[in-house]
Coordinates of C-alpha atoms in Angstrom, one line a residue:
X1 CA -5.1 24.2 23.3
X2 CA -2.3 26.2 24.4
X3 CA -3.9 29.6 23.4
X4 CA -6.5 29.3 25.5
X5 CA -3.9 29.1 28.3
X6 CA -3.4 33.1 27.6
X7 CA -6.7 34.6 28.5
X8 CA -5.4 36.0 31.3
X9 CA -2.7 37.6 29.2
X10 CA -5.4 38.8 27.2
X11 CA -7.1 40.3 29.8
X12 CA -4.8 42.2 31.1
X13 CA -3.8 43.5 27.4
X14 CA -7.6 44.6 27.3
X15 CA -7.2 46.7 30.2
X16 CA -3.8 48.2 29.4
X17 CA -6.1 49.5 26.2
X18 CA -5.6 46.9 23.7
X19 CA -7.7 47.3 21.2
X20 CA -10.0 43.6 19.3
X21 CA -7.9 44.3 16.2
X22 CA -4.7 44.4 18.3
X23 CA -5.7 41.0 19.7
X24 CA -6.7 39.9 16.6
X25 CA -3.8 40.3 15.3
X26 CA -1.2 39.0 17.6
X27 CA -3.4 35.6 17.2
X28 CA -2.7 35.2 13.2
X29 CA 0.4 36.9 13.3
X30 CA 1.8 34.1 16.0
X31 CA -0.3 31.7 13.6
X32 CA 1.2 32.8 10.7
X33 CA 5.0 32.8 11.6
X34 CA 4.7 29.3 12.8
X35 CA 3.2 27.7 9.7
X36 CA 6.1 29.9 8.0
X37 CA 8.3 27.9 10.1
X38 CA 6.8 24.8 9.3
X39 CA 7.0 25.4 5.8
X40 CA 10.4 25.7 6.0
X41 CA 10.8 22.6 7.7
X42 CA 8.9 20.9 5.5
X43 CA 11.0 22.1 2.6
X44 CA 14.1 20.4 4.5
X45 CA 11.7 16.8 4.8
X46 CA 11.5 17.1 1.1
X47 CA 14.9 17.5 0.0
X48 CA 15.4 14.8 2.6
X49 CA 12.9 12.4 1.5
X50 CA 12.3 12.9 -2.2
X51 CA 15.8 10.8 -3.9
X52 CA 13.8 7.6 -1.4
X53 CA 10.2 8.5 -2.1
X54 CA 11.3 8.7 -6.2
X55 CA 13.2 5.1 -5.4
X56 CA 10.3 3.5 -4.8
X57 CA 8.9 3.0 -8.1
X58 CA 10.8 3.5 -11.6
X59 CA 7.3 4.8 -12.9
X60 CA 8.0 7.6 -10.0
X61 CA 10.7 9.2 -11.8
X62 CA 8.7 9.2 -15.5
X63 CA 5.6 10.3 -13.6
X64 CA 7.0 12.9 -11.1
X65 CA 9.5 15.4 -10.9
X66 CA 8.9 17.3 -7.3
X67 CA 11.4 19.7 -8.8
X68 CA 10.0 23.6 -7.0
X69 CA 9.6 26.5 -9.2
X70 CA 9.3 30.3 -7.9
X71 CA 5.8 30.0 -9.2
X72 CA 5.4 26.9 -6.7
X73 CA 6.8 28.3 -3.7
X74 CA 5.1 31.1 -4.1
X75 CA 1.4 28.7 -3.9
X76 CA 3.4 26.9 -0.7
X77 CA 4.1 30.4 0.8
X78 CA 0.4 31.4 0.1
X79 CA -0.5 28.0 1.6
X80 CA 0.8 28.3 4.3
X81 CA -0.3 32.4 5.0
X82 CA -3.7 30.7 4.6
X83 CA -3.1 27.9 7.1
X84 CA -1.8 30.1 10.0
X85 CA -5.0 32.6 9.3
X86 CA -6.9 30.1 9.2
X87 CA -5.7 28.7 12.3
X88 CA -5.3 31.5 14.6
X89 CA -8.0 33.2 13.2
X90 CA -10.8 31.1 15.6
X91 CA -8.8 31.6 18.9
X92 CA -8.1 35.3 18.5
X93 CA -12.0 35.9 17.5
X94 CA -12.8 33.9 20.8
X95 CA -10.3 36.3 22.6
X96 CA -11.3 39.8 21.1
X97 CA -15.1 39.2 21.9
X98 CA -14.2 37.8 25.8
X99 CA -15.1 40.4 28.4
X100 CA -11.6 41.4 30.2
X101 CA -13.3 41.4 33.6
X102 CA -15.0 38.1 33.4
X103 CA -11.5 36.5 32.6
X104 CA -9.8 37.9 35.0
X105 CA -12.0 36.6 37.9
X106 CA -12.5 33.1 36.7
X107 CA -12.0 31.6 33.3
X108 CA -14.6 28.7 33.8
X109 CA -17.4 31.2 34.1
X110 CA -17.3 31.7 29.9
X111 CA -19.8 29.5 27.8
X112 CA -17.3 28.4 25.6
X113 CA -14.5 26.8 28.2
X114 CA -17.7 25.1 30.1
X115 CA -18.7 22.4 27.3
X116 CA -15.7 22.4 24.8
X117 CA -17.0 19.3 22.8
X118 CA -14.9 20.6 19.7
X119 CA -12.1 19.3 21.6
X120 CA -13.6 16.1 21.7
X121 CA -14.8 15.9 18.2
X122 CA -11.3 16.5 16.4
X123 CA -10.1 14.2 19.3
X124 CA -12.1 11.5 17.7
X125 CA -11.8 12.6 14.2
X126 CA -7.8 12.8 14.4
X127 CA -7.7 9.3 15.6
X128 CA -10.5 7.8 13.2
X129 CA -8.4 9.0 10.7
X130 CA -5.2 7.4 12.3
X131 CA -7.1 4.3 12.8
X132 CA -8.1 3.7 9.2
X133 CA -4.5 4.2 8.2
X134 CA -3.6 1.9 10.2
X135 CA -5.8 -0.6 9.2
X136 CA -5.5 0.1 5.7
X137 CA -1.3 -0.8 6.0
X138 CA -1.9 -3.7 8.1
X139 CA -4.4 -5.4 5.1
X140 CA -2.6 -4.0 2.2
X141 CA 0.7 -5.6 3.6
X142 CA -0.8 -9.1 4.2
X143 CA -2.7 -9.0 1.2
X144 CA 0.8 -8.1 -0.2
X145 CA 2.5 -10.8 1.2
X146 CA -0.1 -13.0 0.1
X147 CA -0.3 -12.6 -3.4
X148 CA 3.5 -12.8 -3.5
X149 CA 2.7 -16.3 -1.9
X150 CA -0.2 -16.9 -3.8
X151 CA -0.2 -20.8 -5.9
X152 CA 0.1 -19.9 -9.9
X153 CA -0.2 -23.4 -10.3
X154 CA 2.8 -23.8 -11.9
X155 CA 6.1 -23.5 -10.2
X156 CA 8.9 -20.9 -10.6
X157 CA 11.9 -21.9 -8.0
X158 CA 14.8 -21.6 -9.3
X159 CA 13.7 -20.4 -12.6
X160 CA 16.0 -18.0 -14.4
X161 CA 14.9 -16.3 -17.6
X162 CA 16.9 -14.4 -19.9
X163 CA 15.8 -12.0 -22.5
X164 CA 17.5 -13.0 -25.8
X165 CA 17.9 -10.1 -27.8
X166 CA 17.4 -10.9 -31.4
X167 CA 19.6 -14.1 -30.7
X168 CA 19.3 -17.5 -31.7
X169 CA 17.8 -19.8 -28.3
X170 CA 19.9 -23.4 -29.4
X171 CA 23.2 -21.2 -29.4
X172 CA 22.8 -19.9 -25.7
X173 CA 20.7 -23.2 -24.5
X174 CA 24.0 -24.7 -25.8
X175 CA 26.3 -23.1 -23.8
X176 CA 24.2 -23.4 -20.5
X177 CA 23.4 -27.0 -21.2
X178 CA 27.3 -27.8 -20.7
X179 CA 26.7 -26.1 -17.0
X180 CA 26.1 -29.0 -14.1
X181 CA 24.1 -26.5 -12.5
X182 CA 21.5 -25.8 -15.1
X183 CA 18.9 -28.8 -14.9
X184 CA 16.7 -27.9 -17.4
X185 CA 16.2 -25.7 -20.6
X186 CA 12.9 -24.1 -22.4
X187 CA 12.0 -21.2 -24.3
X188 CA 9.2 -18.8 -24.0
X189 CA 7.9 -16.0 -25.7
X190 CA 6.5 -14.4 -23.0
X191 CA 7.0 -14.5 -18.7
X192 CA 3.5 -14.9 -17.9
X193 CA 1.9 -14.1 -14.6
X194 CA 3.7 -10.8 -14.3
X195 CA 1.3 -8.7 -16.1
X196 CA 2.5 -9.5 -20.1
X197 CA -0.8 -10.5 -22.3
X198 CA -0.7 -12.0 -26.0
X199 CA -4.3 -12.8 -27.4
X200 CA -6.0 -13.9 -30.6
X201 CA -9.2 -14.6 -31.5
X202 CA -10.4 -18.4 -31.0
X203 CA -13.8 -19.8 -32.8
X204 CA -14.7 -23.8 -31.9
X205 CA -17.6 -24.6 -33.9
X206 CA -20.4 -22.1 -34.8
X207 CA -18.4 -19.4 -36.8
X208 CA -20.5 -16.5 -35.4
X209 CA -19.1 -17.3 -31.9
X210 CA -15.3 -16.3 -31.2
X211 CA -13.6 -15.7 -28.2
X212 CA -10.3 -14.0 -27.2
X213 CA -8.1 -16.1 -25.7
X214 CA -4.6 -15.5 -24.1
X215 CA -1.1 -17.8 -25.4
X216 CA 2.6 -18.4 -25.1
X217 CA 4.6 -19.5 -27.7
X218 CA 6.8 -22.1 -26.2
X219 CA 8.9 -25.3 -27.0
X220 CA 8.4 -28.8 -25.9
X221 CA 10.3 -28.8 -22.7
X222 CA 8.2 -25.5 -21.2
X223 CA 5.6 -27.4 -19.8
X224 CA 8.2 -29.9 -17.9
X225 CA 10.3 -26.9 -16.6
X226 CA 7.5 -25.3 -14.9
X227 CA 5.3 -28.1 -13.7
X228 CA 2.0 -27.6 -15.5
X229 CA 0.3 -30.3 -15.0
X230 CA -1.7 -32.2 -17.8
X231 CA -5.0 -33.5 -17.5
X232 CA -5.2 -35.0 -20.7
X233 CA -3.5 -35.2 -23.9
X234 CA 0.5 -34.8 -23.6
X235 CA 3.0 -32.5 -24.8
X236 CA 4.5 -30.7 -28.1
X237 CA 7.3 -32.8 -29.4
X238 CA 10.4 -31.2 -30.8
X239 CA 9.0 -32.4 -34.7
X240 CA 6.3 -30.2 -34.0
X241 CA 8.7 -27.1 -35.1
X242 CA 9.1 -28.3 -38.6
X243 CA 6.2 -28.3 -39.9
X244 CA 3.0 -25.2 -40.1
X245 CA 1.7 -25.0 -36.7
X246 CA -1.1 -27.5 -36.5
X247 CA -1.5 -28.3 -32.5
X248 CA -2.6 -26.5 -29.3
X249 CA -2.4 -27.2 -25.7
X250 CA -5.5 -25.3 -24.0
X251 CA -6.4 -24.6 -20.2
X252 CA -9.6 -25.8 -18.6
X253 CA -11.6 -22.4 -19.4
X254 CA -11.2 -23.0 -23.0
X255 CA -13.5 -25.7 -22.8
X256 CA -15.8 -24.6 -20.5
X257 CA -16.0 -21.3 -23.0
X258 CA -16.8 -23.1 -25.9
X259 CA -18.5 -26.3 -24.1
X260 CA -15.8 -28.1 -25.8
X261 CA -16.9 -32.3 -25.6
X262 CA -18.9 -31.4 -22.2
X263 CA -15.8 -30.2 -20.2
X264 CA -14.2 -33.5 -20.5
X265 CA -10.4 -32.8 -20.7
X266 CA -9.9 -36.4 -22.1
X267 CA -12.9 -36.2 -24.6
X268 CA -11.9 -32.6 -26.2
X269 CA -8.0 -33.8 -27.1
X270 CA -8.2 -34.5 -30.4
X271 CA -10.9 -31.6 -31.2
X272 CA -10.4 -29.1 -33.7
X273 CA -10.4 -25.0 -33.2
X274 CA -9.6 -21.9 -35.2
X275 CA -7.0 -19.8 -34.7
X276 CA -5.7 -16.6 -36.8
X277 CA -8.4 -18.9 -39.3
X278 CA -6.3 -21.6 -39.2
X279 CA -7.7 -25.0 -38.0
X280 CA -5.5 -26.4 -35.2
X281 CA -5.6 -29.5 -33.0
X282 CA -6.2 -29.9 -29.5
X283 CA -3.7 -31.9 -28.3
X284 CA -3.3 -31.2 -24.6
X285 CA -5.4 -30.0 -21.9
X286 CA -4.0 -28.5 -19.1
X287 CA -5.1 -27.4 -15.6
X288 CA -5.6 -23.9 -14.9
X289 CA -3.2 -21.5 -13.9
X290 CA -3.0 -17.4 -13.2
X291 CA -1.3 -16.3 -16.4
X292 CA -2.5 -12.9 -15.3
X293 CA -0.9 -11.7 -12.0
X294 CA -2.5 -13.3 -9.5
X295 CA -4.5 -9.9 -8.4
X296 CA -6.5 -10.6 -11.6
X297 CA -10.3 -11.3 -10.6
X298 CA -10.5 -14.5 -12.1
X299 CA -8.6 -16.9 -14.6
X300 CA -8.9 -16.2 -18.4
X301 CA -8.6 -18.8 -21.2
X302 CA -5.2 -19.7 -22.1
X303 CA -3.3 -21.9 -24.8
X304 CA 0.1 -23.0 -25.3
X305 CA 1.0 -22.6 -29.3
X306 CA 4.1 -24.2 -30.1
X307 CA 7.1 -22.6 -31.9
X308 CA 10.9 -22.9 -32.0
X309 CA 11.1 -19.4 -32.0
X310 CA 11.9 -17.9 -28.6
X311 CA 12.0 -14.3 -26.8
X312 CA 13.7 -15.7 -23.6
X313 CA 15.6 -19.0 -22.5
X314 CA 13.8 -20.2 -19.1
X315 CA 16.8 -22.1 -16.6
X316 CA 16.3 -24.3 -14.3
X317 CA 19.1 -23.4 -12.2
X318 CA 20.0 -25.0 -8.7
X319 CA 23.5 -24.0 -7.2
X320 CA 25.3 -23.8 -3.6
X321 CA 27.2 -20.7 -5.4
X322 CA 25.4 -18.2 -7.4
X323 CA 27.8 -15.6 -7.5
X324 CA 30.0 -18.5 -9.2
X325 CA 27.5 -19.7 -11.2
X326 CA 26.2 -16.2 -12.1
X327 CA 29.5 -15.4 -13.5
X328 CA 29.5 -18.8 -15.7
X329 CA 26.2 -17.4 -17.4
X330 CA 27.6 -14.4 -18.1
X331 CA 30.4 -15.9 -19.9
X332 CA 28.3 -18.1 -21.9
X333 CA 25.9 -14.9 -22.9
X334 CA 29.3 -13.2 -24.0
X335 CA 29.7 -16.2 -26.0
X336 CA 26.8 -15.4 -28.6
X337 CA 26.1 -11.8 -27.2
X338 CA 28.9 -9.1 -26.7
X339 CA 27.0 -6.1 -27.3
X340 CA 24.1 -6.7 -25.1
X341 CA 24.5 -7.3 -21.7
X342 CA 23.1 -10.2 -19.7
X343 CA 19.5 -10.1 -18.6
X344 CA 18.4 -12.7 -16.5
X345 CA 16.0 -12.2 -13.9
X346 CA 14.8 -15.3 -11.5
X347 CA 10.8 -15.9 -11.9
X348 CA 10.4 -15.3 -8.5
X349 CA 11.7 -12.0 -8.0
X350 CA 10.0 -11.2 -11.6
X351 CA 6.7 -11.8 -9.9
X352 CA 7.5 -9.8 -6.6
X353 CA 8.4 -6.8 -9.1
X354 CA 5.6 -6.8 -11.3
X355 CA 4.0 -5.8 -7.6
X356 CA 6.2 -3.2 -6.8
X357 CA 3.1 -0.4 -7.5
X358 CA 1.3 -2.2 -4.8
X359 CA 4.2 -2.1 -2.5
X360 CA 4.8 1.3 -3.1
X361 CA 1.5 2.6 -2.2
X362 CA 1.8 0.4 1.3
X363 CA 4.8 2.2 2.3
X364 CA 3.4 5.7 1.7
X365 CA 0.1 4.3 3.3
X366 CA 2.6 3.2 6.2
X367 CA 4.6 6.6 6.2
X368 CA 0.9 8.5 5.9
X369 CA 0.0 6.4 8.8
X370 CA 2.9 7.6 10.9
X371 CA 1.9 10.5 10.2
X372 CA -1.6 10.5 11.0
X373 CA -0.8 8.8 14.3
X374 CA 1.8 11.7 15.2
X375 CA -0.1 14.4 14.1
X376 CA -3.7 12.7 16.5
X377 CA -1.0 12.2 19.7
X378 CA -0.2 15.8 19.1
X379 CA -3.5 17.3 18.8
X380 CA -4.5 14.5 22.4
X381 CA -1.3 15.6 24.3
X382 CA -2.6 19.3 23.5
X383 CA -6.2 18.7 25.1
X384 CA -4.8 16.9 27.8
X385 CA -2.6 19.4 28.6
X386 CA -5.3 21.7 29.0
X387 CA -7.9 19.8 30.5
X388 CA -5.4 18.9 33.7
X389 CA -4.0 22.3 33.9
X390 CA -7.3 23.9 33.8
X391 CA -8.8 21.1 36.7
X392 CA -5.8 21.5 38.8
X393 CA -7.9 23.1 41.8
X394 CA -11.2 19.9 40.9
X395 CA -7.9 17.5 41.5
X396 CA -6.8 19.0 44.7
X397 CA -10.1 18.8 45.7
X398 CA -10.8 15.9 44.9
X399 CA -7.7 14.9 46.6
X400 CA -8.4 16.5 50.1
X401 CA -11.6 14.6 50.2
X402 CA -9.9 10.8 49.8
X403 CA -9.8 10.3 46.0
X404 CA -6.7 8.2 45.1
X405 CA -4.4 8.8 42.2
X406 CA -5.7 6.0 40.3
X407 CA -9.1 7.8 40.7
X408 CA -8.0 10.7 39.3
X409 CA -6.0 9.5 36.5
X410 CA -9.5 7.1 35.4
X411 CA -11.4 10.9 36.0
X412 CA -9.1 13.0 34.1
X413 CA -8.7 9.7 31.5
X414 CA -12.1 8.7 30.5
X415 CA -13.6 11.3 28.2
X416 CA -10.2 10.8 25.8
X417 CA -10.3 7.2 26.3
X418 CA -14.0 7.6 25.2
X419 CA -13.0 9.6 22.2
X420 CA -10.9 6.4 21.4
X421 CA -13.3 3.9 21.9
X422 CA -15.3 6.1 19.5
X423 CA -12.7 6.7 16.8
X424 CA -11.9 2.8 16.9
X425 CA -16.1 1.7 17.0
X426 CA -16.1 4.1 13.2
X427 CA -13.0 3.4 11.9
X428 CA -12.7 -0.6 11.7
X429 CA -15.5 -1.3 10.9
X430 CA -15.5 1.3 7.8
X431 CA -12.5 0.3 7.0
X432 CA -12.9 -3.9 7.1
X433 CA -16.3 -2.7 4.8
X434 CA -14.8 -0.5 2.0
X435 CA -11.2 -3.2 1.6
X436 CA -14.2 -6.3 1.8
X437 CA -16.2 -4.7 -0.5
X438 CA -14.2 -2.5 -3.0
X439 CA -10.6 -3.4 -3.1
X440 CA -10.2 -7.6 -2.5
X441 CA -13.1 -8.1 -3.8
X442 CA -11.4 -7.4 -7.4
X443 CA -8.5 -9.3 -6.7
X444 CA -8.9 -13.6 -7.9
X445 CA -7.6 -14.5 -3.8
X446 CA -7.9 -12.0 -1.2
X447 CA -6.2 -12.1 1.7
X448 CA -9.2 -13.2 4.5
X449 CA -9.3 -10.0 7.0
X450 CA -9.0 -10.8 10.2
X451 CA -10.6 -8.7 12.9
X452 CA -7.6 -9.6 15.5
X453 CA -4.9 -7.9 13.0
X454 CA -7.1 -4.9 13.3
X455 CA -7.3 -4.7 16.5
X456 CA -3.0 -5.0 17.2
X457 CA -3.2 -1.9 15.5
X458 CA -5.6 0.1 17.6
X459 CA -4.6 -1.6 20.7
X460 CA -0.8 -0.3 19.9
X461 CA -2.9 3.4 19.9
X462 CA -4.6 2.6 22.4
X463 CA -1.5 2.0 24.7
X464 CA 0.1 5.4 22.9
X465 CA -2.7 7.5 24.1
X466 CA -3.0 5.8 27.2
X467 CA 0.7 6.8 27.7
X468 CA 0.7 10.0 26.9
X469 CA -2.7 10.6 29.1
X470 CA -1.5 8.9 32.1
X471 CA 2.1 10.7 32.2
X472 CA 0.2 14.3 32.7
X473 CA -2.9 13.1 34.6
X474 CA -0.9 11.0 36.9
X475 CA 1.6 14.2 37.5
X476 CA -1.7 16.4 38.0
X477 CA -3.4 14.1 40.4
X478 CA 0.5 14.0 42.3
X479 CA 0.3 17.4 42.6
X480 CA 0.6 19.3 46.3
X481 CA -3.0 20.5 47.0
X482 CA -1.6 22.9 49.7
X483 CA 0.3 24.5 46.7
X484 CA -2.9 24.7 44.0
X485 CA -5.5 25.5 47.0
X486 CA -3.2 28.1 48.9
X487 CA -4.7 31.5 47.7
X488 CA -8.9 30.1 47.6

């Protein structure tokens, strides 16, 4: 946009003897210098933001190094050179072929300036991409909050999971039971709903029909501590640990998978299923719950198996002074293990941590949204500046004929606002369709996409664009016609 303002400069250079190759070289070299300066600036940004980016997710530190080698630096320099040459080539080629007399006489008579549709296409494309990023950020953030608040089917509030590191659970439970802040204790082999899956093949009456069923080894206190709802039957009893495994508690999906007792939980109690080649009796049926991540599309078959051996102690804690309570728990831990540090995490925090990849992507998309909007705004600003400067005479004549400032702002702004409308018309339905069809459809309970939320993001961009357009067009509309037309 700014290169187009240099038409008379190019015309004079041609008059005094500049060749086509001189004009080409001038614009290309200037664009390459700008691209190289941008590369230096981007390197500074890389140094500043790299630690923050890698800290978004522990996996990023393992997968990504983001270190610059001499070979990589060379590639980036070549990239900057390529970008500079490509961006400077079009205006260079245009001005190299322009007739100097025609430029000096009246720039508006040149065909390329009569109907520059490329700028409109670029503005629409830039804002389409920007609005897509913004819409994706809004939808993604809403879904992230939705999955964190998702009803898993059991209680995780104030539940602290402590890793045993091979220690006996009874020793730690004995120490913790003496603390008044500890309201309940249980043990488990895994922490469900954070992406951990243990499973085995299970059969019912047909030896040829088997299904993979996930499970968790627990004690008799696990179900009441986590608030699992028994639809029929009973819980485990402590005496179950003294004999060979003979009892199991299943969820409703197991009944449906094998069509046990015509899906009636009360009639399913007492039925026998084969687990690891052993006949085990169903003693209870629990209501379906999300034992996998809440983003899993459907709830799978699951069973609870009894075992006194455990890898975690689950602690229901109520406290008014959490630092003091943690200090007590750490003291209790050191009594049974002074080698391993205490590894205790609240259940809700573990669930949130399991979606760190999701939240990291949202932050990255949000950053890209900001960059895309900035780039689009800069492009729009360039077009507005160019348009207002090339139409100053028209604006002045309109003012002389009685046009108001409001009318002039509307005349100058309508093509840009129309480009924004076109961008929104393309971006919002496309983003809505993509998320509804290919992203949220993969989740068990995706957050509903509200059109109003998407329009809020669009409204922010439109307001920002209107400020950019309005500030420059209003300045042009307030110009003195006599100063512009005095030489006509």
